[in-house]
XYZ file of C-alpha atoms in Angstrom:
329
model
C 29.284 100.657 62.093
C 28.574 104.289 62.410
C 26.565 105.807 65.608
C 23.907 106.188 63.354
C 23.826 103.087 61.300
C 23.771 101.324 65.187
C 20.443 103.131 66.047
C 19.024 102.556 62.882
C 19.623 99.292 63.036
C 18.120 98.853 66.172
C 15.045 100.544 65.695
C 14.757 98.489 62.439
C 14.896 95.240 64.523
C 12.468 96.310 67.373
C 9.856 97.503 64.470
C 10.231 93.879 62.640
C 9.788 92.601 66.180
C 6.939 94.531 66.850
C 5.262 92.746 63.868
C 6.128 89.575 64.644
C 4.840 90.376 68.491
C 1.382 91.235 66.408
C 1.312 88.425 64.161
C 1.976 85.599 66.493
C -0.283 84.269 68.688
C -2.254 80.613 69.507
C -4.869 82.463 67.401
C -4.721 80.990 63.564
C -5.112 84.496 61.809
C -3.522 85.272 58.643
C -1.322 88.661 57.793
C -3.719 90.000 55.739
C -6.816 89.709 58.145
C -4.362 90.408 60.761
C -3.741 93.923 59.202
C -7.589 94.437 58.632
C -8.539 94.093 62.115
C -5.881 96.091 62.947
C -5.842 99.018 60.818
C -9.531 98.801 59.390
C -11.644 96.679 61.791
C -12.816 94.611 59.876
C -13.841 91.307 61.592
C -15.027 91.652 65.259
C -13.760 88.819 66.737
C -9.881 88.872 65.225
C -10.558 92.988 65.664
C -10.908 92.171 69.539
C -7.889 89.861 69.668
C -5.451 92.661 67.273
C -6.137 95.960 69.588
C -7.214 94.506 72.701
C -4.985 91.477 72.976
C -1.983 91.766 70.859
C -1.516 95.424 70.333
C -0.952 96.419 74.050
C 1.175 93.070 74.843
C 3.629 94.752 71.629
C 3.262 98.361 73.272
C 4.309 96.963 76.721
C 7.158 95.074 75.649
C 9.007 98.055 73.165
C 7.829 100.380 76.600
C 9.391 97.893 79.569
C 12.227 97.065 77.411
C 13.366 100.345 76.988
C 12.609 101.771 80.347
C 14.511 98.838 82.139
C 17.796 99.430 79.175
C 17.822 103.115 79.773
C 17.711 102.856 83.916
C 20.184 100.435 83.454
C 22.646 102.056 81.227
C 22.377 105.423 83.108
C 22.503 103.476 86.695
C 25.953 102.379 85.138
C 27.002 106.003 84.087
C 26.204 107.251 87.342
C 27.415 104.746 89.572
C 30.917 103.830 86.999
C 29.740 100.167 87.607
C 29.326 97.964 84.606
C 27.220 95.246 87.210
C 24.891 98.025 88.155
C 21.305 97.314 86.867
C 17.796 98.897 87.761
C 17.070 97.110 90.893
C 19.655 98.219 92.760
C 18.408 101.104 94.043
C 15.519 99.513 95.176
C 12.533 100.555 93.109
C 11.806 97.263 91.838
C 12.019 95.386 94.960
C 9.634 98.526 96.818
C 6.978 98.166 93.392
C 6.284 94.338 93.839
C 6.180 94.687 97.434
C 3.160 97.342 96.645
C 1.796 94.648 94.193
C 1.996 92.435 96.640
C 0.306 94.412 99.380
C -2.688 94.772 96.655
C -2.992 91.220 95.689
C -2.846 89.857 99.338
C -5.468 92.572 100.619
C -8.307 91.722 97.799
C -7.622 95.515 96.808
C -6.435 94.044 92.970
C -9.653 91.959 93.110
C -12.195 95.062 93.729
C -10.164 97.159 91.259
C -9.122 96.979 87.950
C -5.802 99.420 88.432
C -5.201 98.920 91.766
C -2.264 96.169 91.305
C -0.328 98.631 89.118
C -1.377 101.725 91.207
C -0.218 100.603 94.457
C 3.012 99.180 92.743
C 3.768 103.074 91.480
C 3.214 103.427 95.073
C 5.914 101.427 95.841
C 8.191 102.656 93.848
C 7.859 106.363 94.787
C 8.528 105.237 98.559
C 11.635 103.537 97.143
C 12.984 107.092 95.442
C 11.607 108.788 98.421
C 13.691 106.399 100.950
C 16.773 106.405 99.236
C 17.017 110.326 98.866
C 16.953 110.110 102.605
C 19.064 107.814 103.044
C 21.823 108.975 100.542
C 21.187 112.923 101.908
C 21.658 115.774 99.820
C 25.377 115.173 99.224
C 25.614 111.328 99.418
C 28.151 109.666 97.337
C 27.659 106.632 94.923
C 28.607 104.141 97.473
C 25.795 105.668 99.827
C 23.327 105.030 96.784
C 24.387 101.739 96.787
C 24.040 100.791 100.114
C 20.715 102.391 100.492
C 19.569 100.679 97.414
C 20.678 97.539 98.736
C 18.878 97.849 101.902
C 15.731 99.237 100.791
C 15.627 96.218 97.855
C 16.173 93.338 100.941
C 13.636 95.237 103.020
C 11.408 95.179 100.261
C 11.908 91.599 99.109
C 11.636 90.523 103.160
C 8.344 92.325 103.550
C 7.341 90.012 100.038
C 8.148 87.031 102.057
C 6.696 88.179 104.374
C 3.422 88.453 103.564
C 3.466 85.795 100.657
C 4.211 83.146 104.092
C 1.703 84.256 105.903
C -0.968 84.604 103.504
C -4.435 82.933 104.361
C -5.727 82.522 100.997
C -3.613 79.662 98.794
C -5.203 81.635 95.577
C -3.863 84.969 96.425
C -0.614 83.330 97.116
C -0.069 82.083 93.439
C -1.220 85.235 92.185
C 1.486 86.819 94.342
C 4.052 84.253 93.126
C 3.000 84.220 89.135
C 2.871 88.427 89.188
C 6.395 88.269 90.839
C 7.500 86.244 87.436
C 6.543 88.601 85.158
C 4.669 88.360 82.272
C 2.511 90.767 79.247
C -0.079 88.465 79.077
C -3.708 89.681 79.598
C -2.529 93.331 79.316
C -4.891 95.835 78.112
C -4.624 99.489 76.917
C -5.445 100.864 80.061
C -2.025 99.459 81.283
C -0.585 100.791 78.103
C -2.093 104.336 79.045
C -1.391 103.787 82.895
C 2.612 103.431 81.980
C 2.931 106.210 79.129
C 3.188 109.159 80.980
C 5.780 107.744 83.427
C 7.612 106.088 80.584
C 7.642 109.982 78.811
C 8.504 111.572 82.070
C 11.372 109.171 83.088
C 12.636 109.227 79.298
C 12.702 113.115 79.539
C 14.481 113.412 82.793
C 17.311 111.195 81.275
C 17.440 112.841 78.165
C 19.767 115.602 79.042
C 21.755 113.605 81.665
C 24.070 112.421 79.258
C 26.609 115.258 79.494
C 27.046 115.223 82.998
C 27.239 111.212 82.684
C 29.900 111.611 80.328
C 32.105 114.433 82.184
C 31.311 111.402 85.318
C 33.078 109.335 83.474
C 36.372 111.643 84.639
C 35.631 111.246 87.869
C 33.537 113.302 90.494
C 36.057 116.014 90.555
C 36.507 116.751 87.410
C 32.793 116.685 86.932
C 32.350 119.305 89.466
C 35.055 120.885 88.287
C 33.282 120.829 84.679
C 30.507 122.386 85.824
C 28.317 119.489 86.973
C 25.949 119.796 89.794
C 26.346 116.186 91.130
C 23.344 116.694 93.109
C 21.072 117.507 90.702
C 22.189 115.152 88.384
C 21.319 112.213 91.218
C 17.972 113.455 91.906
C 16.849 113.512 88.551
C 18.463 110.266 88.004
C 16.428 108.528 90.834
C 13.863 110.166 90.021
C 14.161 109.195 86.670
C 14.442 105.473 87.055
C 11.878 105.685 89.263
C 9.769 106.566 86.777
C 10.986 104.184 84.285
C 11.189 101.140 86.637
C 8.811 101.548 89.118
C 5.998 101.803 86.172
C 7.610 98.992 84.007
C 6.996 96.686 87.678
C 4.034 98.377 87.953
C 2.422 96.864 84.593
C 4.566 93.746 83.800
C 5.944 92.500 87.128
C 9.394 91.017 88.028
C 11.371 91.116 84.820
C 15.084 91.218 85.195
C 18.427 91.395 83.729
C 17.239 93.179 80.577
C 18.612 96.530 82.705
C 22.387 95.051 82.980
C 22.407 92.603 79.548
C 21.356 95.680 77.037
C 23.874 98.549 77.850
C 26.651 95.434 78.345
C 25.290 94.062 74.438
C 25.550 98.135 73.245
C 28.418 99.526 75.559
C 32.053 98.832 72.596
C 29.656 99.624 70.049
C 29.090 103.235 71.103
C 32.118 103.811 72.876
C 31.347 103.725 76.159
C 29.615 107.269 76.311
C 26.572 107.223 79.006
C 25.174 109.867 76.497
C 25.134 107.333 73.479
C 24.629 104.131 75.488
C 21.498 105.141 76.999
C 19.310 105.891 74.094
C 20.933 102.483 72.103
C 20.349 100.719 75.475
C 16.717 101.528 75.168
C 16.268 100.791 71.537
C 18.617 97.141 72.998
C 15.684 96.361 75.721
C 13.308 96.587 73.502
C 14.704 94.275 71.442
C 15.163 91.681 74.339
C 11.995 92.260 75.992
C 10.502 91.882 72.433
C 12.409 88.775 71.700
C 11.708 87.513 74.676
C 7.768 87.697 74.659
C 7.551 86.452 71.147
C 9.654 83.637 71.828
C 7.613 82.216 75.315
C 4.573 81.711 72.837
C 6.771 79.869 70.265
C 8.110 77.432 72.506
C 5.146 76.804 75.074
C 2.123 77.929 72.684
C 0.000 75.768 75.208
C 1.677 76.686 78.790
C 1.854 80.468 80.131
C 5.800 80.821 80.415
C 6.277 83.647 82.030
C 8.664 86.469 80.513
C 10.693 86.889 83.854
C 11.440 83.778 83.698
C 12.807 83.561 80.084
C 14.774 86.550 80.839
C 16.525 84.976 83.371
C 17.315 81.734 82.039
C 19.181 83.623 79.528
C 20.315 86.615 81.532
C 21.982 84.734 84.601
C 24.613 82.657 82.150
C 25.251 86.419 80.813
C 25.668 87.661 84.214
C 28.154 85.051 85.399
C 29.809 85.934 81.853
C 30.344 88.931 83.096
C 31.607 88.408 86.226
C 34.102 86.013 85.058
C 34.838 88.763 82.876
C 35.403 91.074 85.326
C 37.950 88.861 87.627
C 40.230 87.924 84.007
C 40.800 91.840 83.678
C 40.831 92.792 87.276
C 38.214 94.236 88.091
């Protein structure tokens, strides 16, 4: 299949499960006065449950999907690591901890936005911290190491305060946000994540040469013409962005970032510069999948996303890894 047949494809499959992430629900509502409420209003009650319910929960997931595939399949470019994923510079790790901070002080209580806000928090001190850390010409093993540290930091401090927290009901919240989920999302979370989502997006968007010419090595990237540290600042920067908001609104939801470039990656070639806008299109797909398929199987309980994800992720990962040691890696 052609490069363009691929995408195509794709963003045929995340539109169908778009609609299907509309039109399912414990609510008994038909297509056609699903489309009513949707489109026309008609009907106040299935009109509340279409753009206030099931519209942003659809948004979220084609949003989170695609920021966690794109960090993960430029994180891979950039680092010439096909384990590499989103958390491993440390933004998701530094967002919950934020989160957590919020839930734990009564701050998410008082106000409406400030779980998500102090999560974005997070995640800037994450990109902020491993800048430092890597300094201005830090190579990608520094970014590693620094990501690695900041992440156990950040998941210590978690621990942290989730063991010593007073208050057994803030303590499940803490645990249940860290499992990730799109339920009970609104369009303010929707318009809280867009602009990060569109900034993160458009400092990736011309990455992809200087991924590619990567590809050759630092050296002959330089030699190409590549400003290596340019292209890391706007990559952390850039994920960041994408990961740190995707946290921010939906919690802990993992291995989308290493499954969908891995799904995508003989299919384009290889190319960081076609691999990271299929890799989006790919997360949105799982993510998608994913949500529509925890209220199929437990209608009545609230499975969490995160947790789907990882159920099917981890075999994937170990996949890989077995992979990995048969062709010497």
């Amino acid at each position: 299949m052609s490069y363009g047949g691929l995408m195509a494809a794709l963003a045929a499959l995340v539109a169908a499960l778009f609609c299907a992430s509309l039109l399912i629900g414990p609510g008994a509502i038909g297509l056609a006065d699903s489309l009513d409420a949707l489109l026309r209003g008609r009907g106040e009650a299935v009109t509340l449950v279409m753009r206030e319910i099931r519209l942003p929960r659809a948004l979220l997931g084609v949003m989170v999907g695609a920021a966690l595939g794109a960090s993960g399949a430029a994180l891979q470019g950039f680092l010439r690591n096909p384990l590499a994923e989103p958390g491993l510079i440390g933004v998701s790790a530094m967002a919950s901890l934020g989160a957590v901070i919020s839930l734990q002080t009564g701050l998410a209580a008082a106000f409406a936005l400030a779980l998500p806000l102090a999560a974005l928090a997070g995640a800037l001190a994450a990109a902020l911290l491993i800048l430092v850390m890597a300094g201005p010409r830090g190579a990608a093993l520094t970014l590693i190491l620094g990501g690695v540290a900041i992440s156990a930091l950040g998941g210590a401090a978690s621990a942290l305060v989730l063991s010593l927290s007073p208050n057994p009901f803030a303590a499940a919240e803490i645990v249940f946000w860290t499992m990730g989920s799109l339920a009970d999302r609104s369009m303010v979370h929707v318009g809280l994540m867009a602009p990060f989502f569109l900034i993160g997006l458009a400092l990736l968007a011309p990455l992809g040469r200087g991924l590619d010419a990567l590809t050759l090595g630092e050296d002959a990237a330089e030699a190409m013409g590549v400003s290596l540290r340019r292209l890391r600042l706007t990559l952390v920067a850039a994920t960041a962005a994408l990961v740190g908001s995707a946290t921010a609104v939906a919690g802990g939801i993992g291995f989308v970032g290493l499954a969908a470039p891995h799904l995508l990656r003989r299919a384009v070639g290889g190319a960081p510069s076609r691999l990271i806008p299929a890799a989006a299109l790919g997360g949105a797909v799982l993510v998608l999948a994913a949500d529509v398929a925890v209220r199929v199987i437990a209608p009545d309980r609230d499975l969490k996303l995160g947790v789907m994800t990882a159920l099917v992720g981890a075999p994937f990962f170990l996949h890989l890894i077995a992979r990995a040691r048969r062709e010497g890696l």
